[in-house]
Amino acid sequence: MDVLTLLNLEELSIGLSNLQMFPLFETAHYIVSVMALREQPGVMEVAHRSPLACWFSSMLFCFGGAILAGLMLAEPPVAPFSNTVSVMLASVIWYLVVYSPQDLFYSVTSVAPVRLVLTGMKEVTRTWKVLGGVVQAQKKYDGLLVMIAVGWAKGAGGGLMSNFEQLVRGIWKPETNELLKMTYPTKITLIGAVLFALQQNQYLPLKKHHLMLIYTIFIVSNKIRMMLTGSSTSPFAHMESAVYHTLFARPAAYTPLAEEQPESSPPAKPQSASSSSKGATSADTGSSLTNRSKSSSAKDKAEEKKEETKDVANKKAD
């Protein structure tokens, strides 16, 4: 690439492409991965209750990418564990991070400058894992999508297998699936897999070591920036939002107007307490008047009978 040549970065890119990941960079990868596991909620309780489950979870964090890529290529998932030296090194680091006396090892590696260096070294290994997955897939299948998928799986296998790893610890949270809500490492790994797959198929006018240098500088510098600022926002957030609203956002569903219902007579209003009391009072008044009229008519009849008896008696006397 002419720009890199003008900037005297040609030798740097070639030297970076020939850099050996084992043992220093792989050790940093194991340390950061196990530290990320330890910082998950409930991991220390699992570590004291079942060390074997905690160890297996840490191995999934360390070798998850190789396991998932092997499964996708119909290779034995235990193949990554055939490297005894790597497994022993990861196991020793797991023990030191989780069970070291007074948490000495974890306390030292948690210091900000140390963790920045370890995280940067881990991001360097991401480039090699993504490229390794793409090349591994290209040897078996000459398909662009397969190369992208395998490179993505090998570079971000720990995140993509997070549900299975949680299940090992007795936790089932399907809503945390990376495909539903991808985190920054998963997104940046997918972008890297696409770029390296295009480069391997000669769709990008870049040499492999040039692309390795550009991609590594970007992911390392961006990760360190995110750690220093405490931000978890993806640098592609605005572009993702624009693409989503342009291609995938659907307008609100059309809802037809509801059919007009025939008007019904309004329900009778309930009588208020005052009107009911007034009604009760008028009813009581009417009943009292009726009783009075009945009693007066009875008295009149009684007086008429007395007068008749008196007239009869007077007639008899006469």
Coordinates of C-alpha atoms in Angstrom, one line a residue:
M1 CA 0.0 0.0 0.0
D2 CA 1.5 3.3 -1.1
V3 CA 0.4 5.2 2.0
L4 CA 2.1 2.8 4.3
T5 CA 5.2 2.8 2.2
L6 CA 5.4 6.6 2.3
L7 CA 4.9 6.5 6.1
N8 CA 7.7 3.9 6.5
L9 CA 5.3 1.4 7.9
E10 CA 6.0 -1.4 5.5
E11 CA 8.5 -3.0 7.8
L12 CA 6.3 -2.6 10.8
S13 CA 3.4 -4.3 9.0
I14 CA 5.6 -7.2 7.9
G15 CA 7.1 -7.5 11.4
L16 CA 3.6 -7.5 13.0
S17 CA 2.4 -10.2 10.6
N18 CA 5.4 -12.4 11.6
L19 CA 4.8 -11.8 15.4
Q20 CA 4.4 -14.9 17.5
M21 CA 1.4 -15.0 19.8
F22 CA 2.7 -17.7 22.1
P23 CA 3.5 -17.4 24.9
L24 CA 3.2 -13.6 25.8
F25 CA 0.1 -12.6 23.9
E26 CA -1.7 -15.9 24.6
T27 CA -0.9 -15.5 28.3
A28 CA -2.4 -12.0 28.2
H29 CA -5.5 -13.4 26.5
Y30 CA -5.9 -16.0 29.2
I31 CA -5.5 -13.5 32.0
V32 CA -8.0 -11.0 30.6
S33 CA -10.5 -13.8 29.8
V34 CA -10.4 -15.4 33.2
M35 CA -10.6 -12.0 34.8
A36 CA -13.7 -11.3 32.7
L37 CA -15.2 -14.6 34.0
R38 CA -14.4 -13.8 37.6
E39 CA -16.2 -10.5 37.3
Q40 CA -19.4 -12.1 36.3
P41 CA -22.2 -12.2 39.0
G42 CA -22.1 -15.3 41.1
V43 CA -18.9 -16.8 39.7
M44 CA -17.0 -16.8 43.0
E45 CA -19.9 -18.7 44.7
V46 CA -19.6 -21.3 41.9
A47 CA -15.8 -21.4 42.3
H48 CA -16.2 -22.3 46.0
R49 CA -19.1 -24.7 45.4
S50 CA -17.8 -26.5 42.3
P51 CA -14.2 -25.7 41.2
L52 CA -14.6 -28.1 38.2
A53 CA -17.5 -26.1 36.8
C54 CA -15.6 -22.9 37.3
W55 CA -12.5 -24.4 35.5
F56 CA -14.6 -25.6 32.6
S57 CA -16.2 -22.1 32.3
S58 CA -12.8 -20.5 32.2
M59 CA -11.7 -22.9 29.5
L60 CA -14.7 -21.9 27.4
F61 CA -13.7 -18.3 27.8
C62 CA -10.1 -19.0 26.8
F63 CA -10.8 -21.5 23.9
G64 CA -14.4 -20.8 23.0
G65 CA -13.5 -19.4 19.6
A66 CA -11.5 -22.5 18.6
I67 CA -14.2 -24.8 19.9
L68 CA -17.0 -23.1 18.0
A69 CA -15.0 -22.8 14.8
G70 CA -14.2 -26.5 15.0
L71 CA -17.9 -27.4 15.4
M72 CA -18.8 -25.3 12.3
L73 CA -16.1 -27.1 10.2
A74 CA -17.2 -30.5 11.5
E75 CA -14.0 -30.9 13.5
P76 CA -13.8 -32.4 17.0
P77 CA -14.6 -29.8 19.6
V78 CA -12.0 -31.2 21.9
A79 CA -9.2 -30.5 19.4
P80 CA -8.2 -27.2 21.1
F81 CA -7.5 -29.2 24.3
S82 CA -4.9 -31.3 22.4
N83 CA -2.4 -28.6 23.0
T84 CA -1.4 -29.6 26.5
V85 CA 1.0 -26.6 27.1
S86 CA -1.8 -24.1 26.3
V87 CA -4.3 -25.9 28.5
M88 CA -1.9 -26.1 31.4
L89 CA -1.0 -22.4 31.1
A90 CA -4.6 -21.4 31.0
S91 CA -5.4 -23.7 34.0
V92 CA -2.5 -22.1 36.0
I93 CA -3.7 -18.6 35.2
W94 CA -7.3 -19.7 36.2
Y95 CA -6.1 -20.9 39.6
L96 CA -4.1 -17.7 40.2
V97 CA -6.9 -15.4 39.2
V98 CA -9.6 -17.2 41.3
Y99 CA -7.8 -18.9 44.2
S100 CA -4.5 -16.9 44.8
P101 CA -4.0 -16.1 48.5
Q102 CA -5.4 -12.7 49.4
D103 CA -6.4 -12.2 45.8
L104 CA -2.8 -11.1 45.2
F105 CA -2.6 -12.0 41.5
Y106 CA -6.0 -10.5 40.7
S107 CA -5.3 -7.3 42.5
V108 CA -2.0 -6.8 40.6
T109 CA -3.6 -7.5 37.2
S110 CA -6.5 -5.2 38.0
V111 CA -4.3 -2.2 38.3
A112 CA -5.2 0.2 35.5
P113 CA -1.9 0.4 33.7
V114 CA -1.3 -3.4 33.9
R115 CA -4.8 -4.1 32.7
L116 CA -4.5 -1.6 29.8
V117 CA -1.4 -3.4 28.6
L118 CA -3.0 -6.9 29.0
T119 CA -6.1 -5.8 27.2
G120 CA -4.2 -4.3 24.3
M121 CA -2.2 -7.5 23.9
K122 CA -5.4 -9.5 24.0
E123 CA -6.8 -7.4 21.2
V124 CA -3.7 -8.2 19.1
T125 CA -4.6 -11.9 19.4
R126 CA -8.1 -11.1 18.0
T127 CA -6.5 -10.2 14.7
W128 CA -4.7 -13.5 14.5
K129 CA -7.8 -15.5 15.5
V130 CA -10.1 -13.8 13.0
L131 CA -7.5 -14.3 10.2
G132 CA -6.8 -17.8 11.3
G133 CA -10.5 -18.7 11.1
V134 CA -10.9 -17.2 7.7
V135 CA -7.9 -19.1 6.3
Q136 CA -9.0 -22.3 8.0
A137 CA -12.4 -22.1 6.3
Q138 CA -11.0 -21.2 3.0
K139 CA -9.0 -24.4 2.9
K140 CA -12.2 -26.5 3.1
Y141 CA -14.9 -24.3 1.6
D142 CA -14.3 -21.6 -1.0
G143 CA -17.3 -19.6 0.0
L144 CA -17.3 -16.0 1.3
L145 CA -20.1 -16.5 3.8
V146 CA -18.5 -19.6 5.3
M147 CA -15.2 -17.8 5.7
I148 CA -16.9 -14.8 7.4
A149 CA -18.8 -17.1 9.7
V150 CA -15.9 -19.2 10.8
G151 CA -13.6 -16.1 11.2
W152 CA -16.3 -14.4 13.3
A153 CA -16.7 -17.6 15.4
K154 CA -13.0 -18.0 16.1
G155 CA -12.5 -14.4 17.0
A156 CA -15.6 -13.9 19.2
G157 CA -16.4 -17.5 20.3
G158 CA -16.3 -16.7 24.0
G159 CA -19.1 -14.2 23.5
L160 CA -21.1 -16.3 21.1
M161 CA -21.0 -19.3 23.5
S162 CA -21.9 -17.2 26.5
N163 CA -25.3 -18.9 26.9
F164 CA -23.7 -22.4 27.0
E165 CA -21.0 -21.1 29.4
Q166 CA -23.7 -19.7 31.7
L167 CA -25.5 -23.0 31.6
V168 CA -22.4 -24.7 32.9
R169 CA -22.6 -22.5 36.0
G170 CA -26.3 -23.2 36.4
I171 CA -27.6 -20.0 34.9
W172 CA -30.0 -19.8 31.9
K173 CA -30.5 -16.3 30.4
P174 CA -31.5 -16.6 26.8
E175 CA -32.2 -12.9 26.6
T176 CA -28.4 -12.3 26.8
N177 CA -27.8 -14.0 23.5
E178 CA -25.2 -12.2 21.5
L179 CA -27.2 -12.4 18.3
L180 CA -30.1 -10.5 20.0
K181 CA -27.9 -7.7 21.4
M182 CA -24.3 -7.8 20.1
T183 CA -21.6 -6.3 22.3
Y184 CA -18.7 -4.2 20.9
P185 CA -16.2 -7.2 20.7
T186 CA -18.7 -9.3 18.7
K187 CA -19.4 -6.4 16.3
I188 CA -15.7 -5.5 15.7
T189 CA -14.9 -9.2 15.2
L190 CA -17.6 -9.5 12.6
I191 CA -16.3 -6.5 10.8
G192 CA -12.8 -7.9 10.8
A193 CA -14.0 -11.3 9.5
V194 CA -15.7 -9.5 6.6
L195 CA -12.6 -7.5 5.8
F196 CA -10.2 -10.4 5.9
A197 CA -12.6 -12.6 3.9
L198 CA -12.8 -9.9 1.2
Q199 CA -9.0 -9.6 1.2
Q200 CA -8.5 -13.3 0.9
N201 CA -10.8 -13.4 -2.1
Q202 CA -9.0 -10.4 -3.6
Y203 CA -11.9 -8.1 -3.3
L204 CA -9.9 -5.5 -1.4
P205 CA -6.9 -3.8 -2.9
L206 CA -4.8 -4.5 0.2
K207 CA -2.1 -6.9 1.1
K208 CA -2.7 -9.1 4.1
H209 CA 0.0 -7.6 6.4
H210 CA -1.2 -4.1 5.6
L211 CA -4.8 -5.0 6.6
M212 CA -3.5 -6.7 9.7
L213 CA -1.7 -3.6 10.8
I214 CA -4.6 -1.3 10.1
Y215 CA -7.1 -3.5 11.8
T216 CA -4.9 -4.1 14.8
I217 CA -4.1 -0.5 15.4
F218 CA -7.8 0.4 15.2
I219 CA -9.1 -2.3 17.6
V220 CA -6.3 -1.7 20.1
S221 CA -6.5 2.1 20.2
N222 CA -10.3 2.0 20.3
K223 CA -10.4 -0.5 23.1
I224 CA -7.9 1.5 25.2
R225 CA -9.9 4.7 24.5
M226 CA -13.1 3.0 25.7
M227 CA -11.3 1.8 28.9
L228 CA -9.9 5.2 29.7
T229 CA -13.1 7.0 29.1
G230 CA -15.3 4.3 30.7
S231 CA -17.5 4.3 27.6
S232 CA -19.1 1.2 26.1
T233 CA -20.6 3.0 23.0
S234 CA -19.6 1.5 19.7
P235 CA -17.8 3.9 17.3
F236 CA -20.2 2.6 14.6
A237 CA -23.4 3.5 16.6
H238 CA -24.4 6.4 14.3
M239 CA -23.8 4.3 11.2
E240 CA -25.7 1.4 12.6
S241 CA -28.6 3.6 13.4
A242 CA -28.7 5.1 9.9
V243 CA -28.5 1.7 8.2
Y244 CA -31.2 0.3 10.4
H245 CA -33.6 3.2 9.9
T246 CA -32.9 3.1 6.1
L247 CA -33.2 -0.6 5.4
F248 CA -34.9 -2.4 8.3
A249 CA -37.2 0.0 10.1
R250 CA -40.8 -0.6 9.1
P251 CA -43.6 2.0 9.3
A252 CA -46.3 1.7 11.9
A253 CA -48.8 -1.0 11.0
Y254 CA -52.0 0.3 9.3
T255 CA -55.0 -0.1 11.6
P256 CA -58.4 0.4 9.9
L257 CA -60.9 2.6 11.5
A258 CA -63.3 0.9 13.9
E259 CA -66.8 0.5 12.5
E260 CA -69.2 3.0 13.9
Q261 CA -71.5 1.4 16.4
P262 CA -75.2 2.5 16.6
E263 CA -75.9 5.1 19.1
S264 CA -77.6 3.8 22.2
S265 CA -79.7 5.7 24.6
P266 CA -77.7 7.0 27.5
P267 CA -78.1 5.0 30.7
A268 CA -80.4 6.4 33.3
K269 CA -78.6 8.5 35.8
P270 CA -78.7 7.2 39.3
Q271 CA -80.7 9.2 41.7
S272 CA -78.8 11.2 44.1
A273 CA -79.0 10.8 47.8
S274 CA -80.9 14.1 48.2
S275 CA -83.6 13.1 45.6
S276 CA -84.0 9.7 47.2
S277 CA -84.3 11.2 50.6
K278 CA -86.9 13.7 49.3
G279 CA -88.8 10.8 47.8
A280 CA -88.8 9.0 51.0
T281 CA -90.0 12.1 52.9
S282 CA -92.9 12.6 50.4
A283 CA -93.9 9.0 50.7
D284 CA -94.0 9.2 54.5
T285 CA -96.1 12.4 54.3
G286 CA -98.6 10.8 52.0
S287 CA -99.0 7.7 54.1
S288 CA -99.6 9.9 57.2
L289 CA -102.2 11.9 55.4
T290 CA -104.0 8.7 54.3
N291 CA -104.0 7.3 57.8
R292 CA -105.4 10.6 59.2
S293 CA -108.3 10.6 56.6
K294 CA -109.1 7.0 57.4
S295 CA -109.3 7.7 61.1
S296 CA -111.5 10.8 60.6
S297 CA -113.9 8.9 58.4
A298 CA -114.2 6.2 61.0
K299 CA -115.0 8.7 63.7
D300 CA -117.7 10.3 61.5
K301 CA -119.3 6.9 61.0
A302 CA -119.3 6.2 64.7
E303 CA -121.0 9.5 65.4
E304 CA -123.7 8.8 62.8
K305 CA -124.4 5.4 64.4
K306 CA -124.8 7.1 67.8
E307 CA -127.2 9.6 66.4
E308 CA -129.2 6.9 64.7
T309 CA -129.4 4.9 68.0
K310 CA -130.5 8.1 69.8
D311 CA -133.3 8.7 67.2
V312 CA -134.5 5.1 67.5
A313 CA -134.6 5.4 71.3
N314 CA -136.5 8.7 71.1
K315 CA -139.1 7.2 68.8
K316 CA -139.5 4.2 71.1
A317 CA -139.9 6.6 74.0
D318 CA -142.6 8.5 72.1

